[in-house]
PDB file of C-alpha atoms in Angstrom:
ATOM      1  CA  MET F1286     148.845 210.930 251.817  1.00 34.00           C
ATOM      2  CA  THR F1287     146.406 209.979 248.322  1.00 38.00           C
ATOM      3  CA  TYR F1288     143.422 208.048 249.047  1.00 39.00           C
ATOM      4  CA  TYR F1289     140.709 205.869 246.930  1.00 39.00           C
ATOM      5  CA  ASN F1290     139.978 208.686 243.421  1.00 45.00           C
ATOM      6  CA  GLY F1291     137.753 207.832 241.126  1.00 53.00           C
ATOM      7  CA  ASN F1292     136.530 204.980 238.952  1.00 86.00           C
ATOM      8  CA  ALA F1293     135.570 204.485 234.919  1.00 93.00           C
ATOM      9  CA  LEU F1294     132.572 205.870 236.152  1.00 95.00           C
ATOM     10  CA  TYR F1295     133.665 209.198 237.900  1.00 94.00           C
ATOM     11  CA  ASP F1296     135.732 209.180 234.632  1.00 93.00           C
ATOM     12  CA  TYR F1297     133.876 208.841 231.939  1.00 94.00           C
ATOM     13  CA  LEU F1298     131.364 211.807 234.044  1.00 94.00           C
ATOM     14  CA  SER F1299     134.210 213.961 234.177  1.00 90.00           C
ATOM     15  CA  ALA F1300     134.857 213.289 230.397  1.00 90.00           C
ATOM     16  CA  GLY F1301     131.863 214.277 229.009  1.00 81.00           C
ATOM     17  CA  GLN F1302     129.044 216.998 228.982  1.00 79.00           C
ATOM     18  CA  LEU F1303     127.000 216.038 231.093  1.00 91.00           C
ATOM     19  CA  PRO F1304     126.670 218.853 234.496  1.00 91.00           C
ATOM     20  CA  GLN F1305     123.327 217.606 235.961  1.00 95.00           C
ATOM     21  CA  PHE F1306     126.283 215.096 236.980  1.00 97.00           C
ATOM     22  CA  ARG F1307     128.001 215.972 240.725  1.00 96.00           C
ATOM     23  CA  PHE F1308     130.910 214.151 242.492  1.00 96.00           C
ATOM     24  CA  VAL F1309     133.666 214.847 245.309  1.00 94.00           C
ATOM     25  CA  THR F1310     136.710 211.805 245.646  1.00 85.00           C
ATOM     26  CA  GLY F1311     140.014 212.764 246.471  1.00 85.00           C
ATOM     27  CA  ASN F1312     140.626 213.683 249.672  1.00 89.00           C
ATOM     28  CA  ALA F1313     136.344 214.620 249.768  1.00 93.00           C
ATOM     29  CA  TRP F1314     133.790 213.195 251.714  1.00 94.00           C
ATOM     30  CA  GLN F1315     130.197 214.028 252.110  1.00 97.00           C
ATOM     31  CA  LEU F1316     129.233 212.254 254.493  1.00 96.00           C
ATOM     32  CA  VAL F1317     125.248 211.753 256.458  1.00 97.00           C
ATOM     33  CA  TYR F1318     125.987 210.117 260.022  1.00 95.00           C
ATOM     34  CA  GLY F1319     122.306 208.720 261.714  1.00 95.00           C
ATOM     35  CA  ASP F1320     121.115 206.285 264.911  1.00 93.00           C
ATOM     36  CA  HIS F1321     121.361 202.334 265.424  1.00 91.00           C
ATOM     37  CA  ASN F1322     117.764 202.891 263.800  1.00 94.00           C
ATOM     38  CA  CYS F1323     119.245 204.485 261.553  1.00 96.00           C
ATOM     39  CA  HIS F1324     117.374 207.706 261.715  1.00 96.00           C
ATOM     40  CA  PRO F1325     119.882 210.802 259.958  1.00 98.00           C
ATOM     41  CA  LEU F1326     120.970 212.615 262.386  1.00 97.00           C
ATOM     42  CA  ALA F1327     123.587 215.042 260.252  1.00 97.00           C
ATOM     43  CA  LEU F1328     125.941 216.041 257.628  1.00 98.00           C
ATOM     44  CA  ILE F1329     129.128 216.517 257.106  1.00 97.00           C
ATOM     45  CA  PHE F1330     131.653 218.012 254.151  1.00 97.00           C
ATOM     46  CA  ALA F1331     134.528 216.362 255.337  1.00 95.00           C
ATOM     47  CA  ALA F1332     138.177 217.262 253.970  1.00 94.00           C
ATOM     48  CA  GLY F1333     141.847 216.950 254.513  1.00 92.00           C
ATOM     49  CA  VAL F1334     144.666 219.276 253.247  1.00 93.00           C
ATOM     50  CA  PRO F1335     147.815 220.244 253.771  1.00 93.00           C
ATOM     51  CA  ALA F1336     148.253 221.476 257.235  1.00 92.00           C
ATOM     52  CA  GLN F1337     149.525 224.829 256.158  1.00 94.00           C
ATOM     53  CA  GLN F1338     145.776 224.785 253.527  1.00 94.00           C
ATOM     54  CA  LEU F1339     144.184 224.433 257.373  1.00 94.00           C
ATOM     55  CA  ASP F1340     142.415 228.108 257.165  1.00 95.00           C
ATOM     56  CA  SER F1341     143.032 229.167 253.363  1.00 95.00           C
ATOM     57  CA  PRO F1342     138.597 228.881 251.896  1.00 94.00           C
ATOM     58  CA  PRO F1343     136.991 226.746 250.720  1.00 95.00           C
ATOM     59  CA  ALA F1344     137.521 225.993 246.656  1.00 92.00           C
ATOM     60  CA  SER F1345     134.464 227.283 245.169  1.00 94.00           C
ATOM     61  CA  GLN F1346     133.862 223.441 242.969  1.00 92.00           C
ATOM     62  CA  GLU F1347     134.705 222.161 246.233  1.00 94.00           C
ATOM     63  CA  LYS F1348     131.978 225.190 247.943  1.00 96.00           C
ATOM     64  CA  ALA F1349     129.134 223.780 244.964  1.00 95.00           C
ATOM     65  CA  ASP F1350     129.829 220.032 246.918  1.00 96.00           C
ATOM     66  CA  TYR F1351     129.114 222.031 250.499  1.00 97.00           C
ATOM     67  CA  ALA F1352     125.813 223.627 249.625  1.00 97.00           C
ATOM     68  CA  LEU F1353     124.485 220.587 248.190  1.00 97.00           C
ATOM     69  CA  LEU F1354     124.295 218.700 250.847  1.00 97.00           C
ATOM     70  CA  GLN F1355     122.787 222.652 253.427  1.00 98.00           C
ATOM     71  CA  THR F1356     120.390 222.640 250.161  1.00 98.00           C
ATOM     72  CA  VAL F1357     119.912 218.960 251.953  1.00 98.00           C
ATOM     73  CA  GLY F1358     119.659 219.602 255.306  1.00 98.00           C
ATOM     74  CA  ASP F1359     117.241 222.363 254.680  1.00 98.00           C
ATOM     75  CA  ARG F1360     114.789 220.481 253.513  1.00 98.00           C
ATOM     76  CA  ALA F1361     115.810 217.226 256.247  1.00 98.00           C
ATOM     77  CA  GLY F1362     115.851 219.459 258.533  1.00 98.00           C
ATOM     78  CA  LEU F1363     119.557 218.279 259.802  1.00 98.00           C
ATOM     79  CA  PRO F1364     122.370 220.527 260.769  1.00 98.00           C
ATOM     80  CA  VAL F1365     124.933 221.057 258.275  1.00 98.00           C
ATOM     81  CA  ARG F1366     128.975 221.168 258.365  1.00 98.00           C
ATOM     82  CA  TYR F1367     132.222 221.598 256.493  1.00 98.00           C
ATOM     83  CA  ILE F1368     135.228 220.181 258.577  1.00 96.00           C
ATOM     84  CA  ARG F1369     138.550 220.132 257.763  1.00 95.00           C
ATOM     85  CA  PHE F1370     142.179 218.668 259.054  1.00 92.00           C
ATOM     86  CA  ALA F1371     145.333 218.284 257.854  1.00 90.00           C
ATOM     87  CA  CYS F1372     145.625 215.498 256.042  1.00 87.00           C
ATOM     88  CA  ASP F1373     149.808 215.467 255.474  1.00 86.00           C
ATOM     89  CA  ILE F1374     150.750 214.990 259.196  1.00 81.00           C
ATOM     90  CA  ALA F1375     150.807 212.071 261.548  1.00 78.00           C
ATOM     91  CA  GLN F1376     148.783 213.471 263.899  1.00 82.00           C
ATOM     92  CA  VAL F1377     145.288 215.893 264.183  1.00 83.00           C
ATOM     93  CA  GLU F1378     144.644 217.180 267.645  1.00 88.00           C
ATOM     94  CA  THR F1379     142.517 220.050 266.366  1.00 91.00           C
ATOM     95  CA  VAL F1380     140.687 221.119 263.284  1.00 94.00           C
ATOM     96  CA  LYS F1381     138.741 223.503 261.438  1.00 96.00           C
ATOM     97  CA  VAL F1382     134.755 224.086 262.030  1.00 97.00           C
ATOM     98  CA  SER F1383     132.732 225.615 260.502  1.00 97.00           C
ATOM     99  CA  ASP F1384     129.097 226.733 258.877  1.00 96.00           C
ATOM    100  CA  HIS F1385     127.992 227.721 254.801  1.00 95.00           C
ATOM    101  CA  SER F1386     129.494 231.173 256.472  1.00 95.00           C
ATOM    102  CA  PHE F1387     132.805 229.087 256.226  1.00 96.00           C
ATOM    103  CA  VAL F1388     134.252 231.141 258.578  1.00 96.00           C
ATOM    104  CA  TYR F1389     136.203 228.603 260.863  1.00 97.00           C
ATOM    105  CA  GLU F1390     136.488 227.356 264.647  1.00 97.00           C
ATOM    106  CA  THR F1391     138.966 224.801 265.931  1.00 97.00           C
ATOM    107  CA  ARG F1392     138.394 221.638 267.638  1.00 95.00           C
ATOM    108  CA  THR F1393     139.912 219.656 269.115  1.00 92.00           C
ATOM    109  CA  MET F1394     139.599 216.334 269.002  1.00 87.00           C
ATOM    110  CA  PRO F1395     137.195 215.471 272.067  1.00 89.00           C
ATOM    111  CA  GLN F1396     135.303 218.503 271.609  1.00 92.00           C
ATOM    112  CA  LEU F1397     134.399 217.692 268.478  1.00 92.00           C
ATOM    113  CA  SER F1398     132.934 214.340 269.978  1.00 90.00           C
ATOM    114  CA  ALA F1399     131.332 216.447 271.957  1.00 91.00           C
ATOM    115  CA  LEU F1400     130.065 218.432 268.662  1.00 94.00           C
ATOM    116  CA  PHE F1401     127.858 215.378 267.346  1.00 92.00           C
ATOM    117  CA  GLY F1402     126.849 214.020 270.775  1.00 92.00           C
ATOM    118  CA  ALA F1403     124.946 217.331 270.953  1.00 94.00           C
ATOM    119  CA  TRP F1404     123.201 216.561 267.662  1.00 94.00           C
ATOM    120  CA  GLY F1405     122.319 212.926 269.464  1.00 91.00           C
ATOM    121  CA  LEU F1406     124.498 210.668 267.741  1.00 89.00           C
ATOM    122  CA  PRO F1407     126.314 207.529 269.675  1.00 81.00           C
ATOM    123  CA  VAL F1408     129.872 208.905 271.189  1.00 81.00           C
ATOM    124  CA  SER F1409     132.151 206.567 272.602  1.00 73.00           C
ATOM    125  CA  GLY F1410     132.983 208.566 275.293  1.00 64.00           C
ATOM    126  CA  THR F1411     137.281 208.280 273.967  1.00 59.00           C
ATOM    127  CA  PRO F1412     139.919 209.947 276.259  1.00 52.00           C
ATOM    128  CA  THR F1413     141.617 210.080 272.855  1.00 55.00           C
ATOM    129  CA  ALA F1414     143.411 213.719 271.650  1.00 56.00           C
ATOM    130  CA  LYS F1415     144.859 213.472 269.438  1.00 61.00           C
ATOM    131  CA  TYR F1416     143.950 210.641 265.742  1.00 66.00           C
ATOM    132  CA  LEU F1417     146.686 209.286 262.908  1.00 64.00           C
ATOM    133  CA  ASN F1418     146.633 209.528 260.020  1.00 73.00           C
ATOM    134  CA  ASP F1419     148.210 206.647 257.991  1.00 72.00           C
ATOM    135  CA  GLN F1420     148.457 204.914 255.204  1.00 61.00           C
ATOM    136  CA  THR F1421     144.774 203.956 254.610  1.00 60.00           C
ATOM    137  CA  SER F1422     142.758 205.812 256.198  1.00 70.00           C
ATOM    138  CA  SER F1423     142.739 209.470 257.934  1.00 81.00           C
ATOM    139  CA  ALA F1424     142.929 211.234 260.930  1.00 79.00           C
ATOM    140  CA  TYR F1425     139.112 211.770 260.804  1.00 81.00           C
ATOM    141  CA  HIS F1426     138.227 208.704 259.555  1.00 81.00           C
ATOM    142  CA  ASN F1427     140.102 206.935 261.934  1.00 79.00           C
ATOM    143  CA  TRP F1428     138.280 210.020 264.806  1.00 80.00           C
ATOM    144  CA  GLN F1429     135.567 208.285 263.738  1.00 80.00           C
ATOM    145  CA  ARG F1430     135.549 205.146 264.073  1.00 78.00           C
ATOM    146  CA  SER F1431     136.487 205.217 267.621  1.00 77.00           C
ATOM    147  CA  SER F1432     134.977 208.086 268.799  1.00 79.00           C
ATOM    148  CA  LEU F1433     132.218 208.576 267.534  1.00 79.00           C
ATOM    149  CA  GLY F1434     130.085 204.685 269.533  1.00 72.00           C
ATOM    150  CA  GLY F1435     129.443 201.647 267.451  1.00 76.00           C
ATOM    151  CA  ASN F1436     125.753 201.880 267.137  1.00 82.00           C
ATOM    152  CA  LEU F1437     126.642 204.528 264.955  1.00 87.00           C
ATOM    153  CA  THR F1438     125.203 204.910 260.986  1.00 91.00           C
ATOM    154  CA  VAL F1439     127.227 206.770 258.394  1.00 92.00           C
ATOM    155  CA  SER F1440     126.990 207.194 254.963  1.00 95.00           C
ATOM    156  CA  ASP F1441     128.751 208.669 252.104  1.00 95.00           C
ATOM    157  CA  ILE F1442     126.781 210.100 249.058  1.00 98.00           C
ATOM    158  CA  ASP F1443     128.789 208.589 245.329  1.00 97.00           C
ATOM    159  CA  LEU F1444     127.087 211.179 242.971  1.00 98.00           C
ATOM    160  CA  TRP F1445     124.514 212.912 242.302  1.00 98.00           C
ATOM    161  CA  LYS F1446     121.964 214.667 239.558  1.00 98.00           C
ATOM    162  CA  LEU F1447     120.672 217.670 239.595  1.00 97.00           C
ATOM    163  CA  ASP F1448     117.055 219.037 237.735  1.00 96.00           C
ATOM    164  CA  THR F1449     117.164 221.312 235.224  1.00 94.00           C
ATOM    165  CA  THR F1450     117.374 224.035 237.455  1.00 95.00           C
ATOM    166  CA  GLY F1451     120.181 222.368 239.367  1.00 94.00           C
ATOM    167  CA  GLN F1452     118.255 221.372 242.716  1.00 96.00           C
ATOM    168  CA  PRO F1453     119.508 217.783 243.111  1.00 97.00           C
ATOM    169  CA  ARG F1454     117.050 214.983 242.659  1.00 98.00           C
ATOM    170  CA  VAL F1455     118.629 212.130 243.725  1.00 98.00           C
ATOM    171  CA  ILE F1456     122.146 210.089 244.925  1.00 98.00           C
ATOM    172  CA  PHE F1457     123.133 207.433 244.029  1.00 98.00           C
ATOM    173  CA  GLU F1458     125.144 204.564 245.345  1.00 98.00           C
ATOM    174  CA  LEU F1459     127.696 203.172 243.166  1.00 97.00           C
ATOM    175  CA  LYS F1460     128.657 199.532 242.945  1.00 96.00           C
ATOM    176  CA  ARG F1461     130.556 196.910 241.610  1.00 94.00           C
ATOM    177  CA  SER F1462     131.744 193.658 241.205  1.00 94.00           C
ATOM    178  CA  TYR F1463     133.594 190.663 239.720  1.00 94.00           C
ATOM    179  CA  TYR F1464     128.976 189.357 239.281  1.00 94.00           C
ATOM    180  CA  GLU F1465     127.387 188.936 236.028  1.00 94.00           C
ATOM    181  CA  LEU F1466     125.322 192.295 235.633  1.00 96.00           C
ATOM    182  CA  GLU F1467     121.882 189.817 234.832  1.00 96.00           C
ATOM    183  CA  ARG F1468     123.070 188.066 238.520  1.00 96.00           C
ATOM    184  CA  TRP F1469     123.951 190.897 240.903  1.00 97.00           C
ATOM    185  CA  GLN F1470     121.338 191.871 243.107  1.00 97.00           C
ATOM    186  CA  PRO F1471     122.537 194.188 246.075  1.00 96.00           C
ATOM    187  CA  PHE F1472     123.596 192.165 249.703  1.00 95.00           C
ATOM    188  CA  THR F1473     121.786 192.680 252.069  1.00 94.00           C
ATOM    189  CA  ASP F1474     124.857 193.513 254.337  1.00 93.00           C
ATOM    190  CA  ASP F1475     124.423 196.801 253.142  1.00 95.00           C
ATOM    191  CA  TYR F1476     120.706 198.222 253.442  1.00 96.00           C
ATOM    192  CA  ARG F1477     121.062 199.364 256.872  1.00 95.00           C
ATOM    193  CA  ASN F1478     123.913 202.548 254.825  1.00 96.00           C
ATOM    194  CA  PHE F1479     120.504 202.198 252.168  1.00 98.00           C
ATOM    195  CA  THR F1480     118.475 202.354 255.504  1.00 98.00           C
ATOM    196  CA  LEU F1481     120.151 205.379 256.253  1.00 98.00           C
ATOM    197  CA  LEU F1482     120.273 207.044 252.638  1.00 98.00           C
ATOM    198  CA  SER F1483     117.031 206.236 251.636  1.00 98.00           C
ATOM    199  CA  ASN F1484     115.173 208.451 255.019  1.00 98.00           C
ATOM    200  CA  LEU F1485     117.580 210.354 254.413  1.00 98.00           C
ATOM    201  CA  CYS F1486     115.914 210.820 250.450  1.00 98.00           C
ATOM    202  CA  ASN F1487     112.128 210.633 252.163  1.00 98.00           C
ATOM    203  CA  GLN F1488     112.894 213.566 253.853  1.00 98.00           C
ATOM    204  CA  ALA F1489     114.644 215.562 251.726  1.00 98.00           C
ATOM    205  CA  GLY F1490     111.566 215.141 248.668  1.00 98.00           C
ATOM    206  CA  LEU F1491     114.304 213.301 246.421  1.00 98.00           C
ATOM    207  CA  GLN F1492     115.221 209.757 244.471  1.00 98.00           C
ATOM    208  CA  PHE F1493     117.916 206.981 245.995  1.00 98.00           C
ATOM    209  CA  LYS F1494     119.330 204.447 243.569  1.00 98.00           C
ATOM    210  CA  ILE F1495     122.241 201.995 243.405  1.00 98.00           C
ATOM    211  CA  ILE F1496     123.957 201.514 240.037  1.00 98.00           C
ATOM    212  CA  TYR F1497     125.558 198.527 239.471  1.00 98.00           C
ATOM    213  CA  ASN F1498     128.946 197.851 237.253  1.00 97.00           C
ATOM    214  CA  GLN F1499     130.769 194.740 236.748  1.00 95.00           C
ATOM    215  CA  ARG F1500     134.848 195.114 237.633  1.00 91.00           C
ATOM    216  CA  THR F1501     136.021 192.472 235.469  1.00 87.00           C
ATOM    217  CA  LYS F1502     139.425 190.077 237.060  1.00 84.00           C
ATOM    218  CA  ALA F1503     141.596 189.081 233.248  1.00 80.00           C
ATOM    219  CA  PRO F1504     141.864 191.791 231.941  1.00 82.00           C
ATOM    220  CA  PHE F1505     141.580 193.828 234.130  1.00 83.00           C
ATOM    221  CA  ALA F1506     139.279 196.225 233.886  1.00 86.00           C
ATOM    222  CA  ASP F1507     135.623 198.521 234.889  1.00 91.00           C
ATOM    223  CA  LYS F1508     133.037 198.240 232.082  1.00 94.00           C
ATOM    224  CA  ILE F1509     130.291 201.004 232.214  1.00 96.00           C
ATOM    225  CA  ASP F1510     129.290 200.178 229.204  1.00 96.00           C
ATOM    226  CA  ARG F1511     126.344 198.303 230.502  1.00 97.00           C
ATOM    227  CA  LEU F1512     124.892 199.716 234.240  1.00 98.00           C
ATOM    228  CA  LYS F1513     122.547 197.855 236.283  1.00 98.00           C
ATOM    229  CA  ILE F1514     119.957 199.928 238.350  1.00 98.00           C
ATOM    230  CA  PHE F1515     117.838 199.408 240.813  1.00 98.00           C
ATOM    231  CA  ALA F1516     115.023 202.060 242.842  1.00 98.00           C
ATOM    232  CA  VAL F1517     115.221 202.198 246.895  1.00 98.00           C
ATOM    233  CA  ASN F1518     112.775 203.466 249.605  1.00 98.00           C
ATOM    234  CA  PHE F1519     113.079 201.374 253.056  1.00 98.00           C
ATOM    235  CA  ALA F1520     109.597 203.066 253.201  1.00 97.00           C
ATOM    236  CA  VAL F1521     107.861 200.877 251.693  1.00 97.00           C
ATOM    237  CA  ASN F1522     107.945 196.697 250.016  1.00 97.00           C
ATOM    238  CA  PRO F1523     109.874 195.844 248.273  1.00 97.00           C
ATOM    239  CA  PRO F1524     112.566 198.634 249.015  1.00 97.00           C
ATOM    240  CA  VAL F1525     114.556 197.193 246.754  1.00 98.00           C
ATOM    241  CA  VAL F1526     113.463 197.208 242.713  1.00 98.00           C
ATOM    242  CA  GLU F1527     115.848 196.434 239.969  1.00 98.00           C
ATOM    243  CA  LYS F1528     114.472 198.409 237.103  1.00 97.00           C
ATOM    244  CA  GLY F1529     117.355 196.739 234.735  1.00 97.00           C
ATOM    245  CA  ILE F1530     119.992 197.629 232.661  1.00 98.00           C
ATOM    246  CA  ILE F1531     120.721 200.522 230.460  1.00 98.00           C
ATOM    247  CA  ALA F1532     123.430 201.668 228.480  1.00 97.00           C
ATOM    248  CA  LEU F1533     125.748 203.731 229.271  1.00 96.00           C
ATOM    249  CA  ASN F1534     124.669 206.831 226.911  1.00 93.00           C
ATOM    250  CA  GLU F1535     121.361 206.913 228.807  1.00 96.00           C
ATOM    251  CA  LEU F1536     122.598 206.974 232.093  1.00 94.00           C
ATOM    252  CA  GLU F1537     120.959 210.943 231.789  1.00 92.00           C
ATOM    253  CA  ASN F1538     117.240 209.534 231.703  1.00 92.00           C
ATOM    254  CA  ILE F1539     117.112 207.675 234.394  1.00 91.00           C
TER     255      ILE F1539
END
C-alpha cells in the first residue's frame, strides 16, 4: 500500500544541499493532536510498516525525525509517542507503541484510544477492535477518525527548518493550488489546523510559516520557481501576515 509520497518542493530539498530542511513522507506522519479549542495535547510519530517488520527497530533517519518531535514535546510540555502499525494486512487489531527508548508495547485499538483519552483528548468510546487498511487511508488514520471524538483537532507537520546547531527553529505548512501566487490567500477553513500548529510553536518557542506554490493544470506541473510566504501566529492580530514572494533559491533565508 502506497500513500502520498511528496511534491516538487520535497524533491528539490531532497536533491539539493539544504540539510537544514527536514520532512517525512511515505507511510510516516509527524502528528499534532489537540482539543476543540486547538490546544495541543500530544505529539505522535505514526509509521506504517510491513507486518513482519513490526518488531524491528526504526531506521536511524526515522529516529532522527522522531527526535525532532521529542524536542518540541519537551519544550512544550507534551507527551510524545511512536506508534507503528502494519500497513500490508487487511485488518489491524494491535499497534506497537513506544517512547524515545523504542522499546515497544503492544496495544489493542481500544487500549490506544484509552491512552489518548488519558492525555485529555476527546475519545468517542467506539467498541471497534479491528481497523481496515484501504486504498485511500491507513488503518491508523481510520482508527483516528472513528475512535477520537469530533472535537478533535489534528494536523501533520509538513516541513521543518533547523538552526545551525540542528535544533528545530521553524515549522512550515505547505499549500498549493491552481491560484496564481499573487491571488492566493490561506483559506479560513484551514484556520483550526493553523491555530493548533501556531499554539504548538508558541509553546515550544518556534516560528510558524506557510509556503505556497502554484500547480498548473495544462500542462500539469508543480511550479516551485517562486514561492509565497506567510507568517502565522494566532496569539496576535492579524494572525496571518503575507511576507511576500521569493525565488526558490531564497528559501534557505526565510
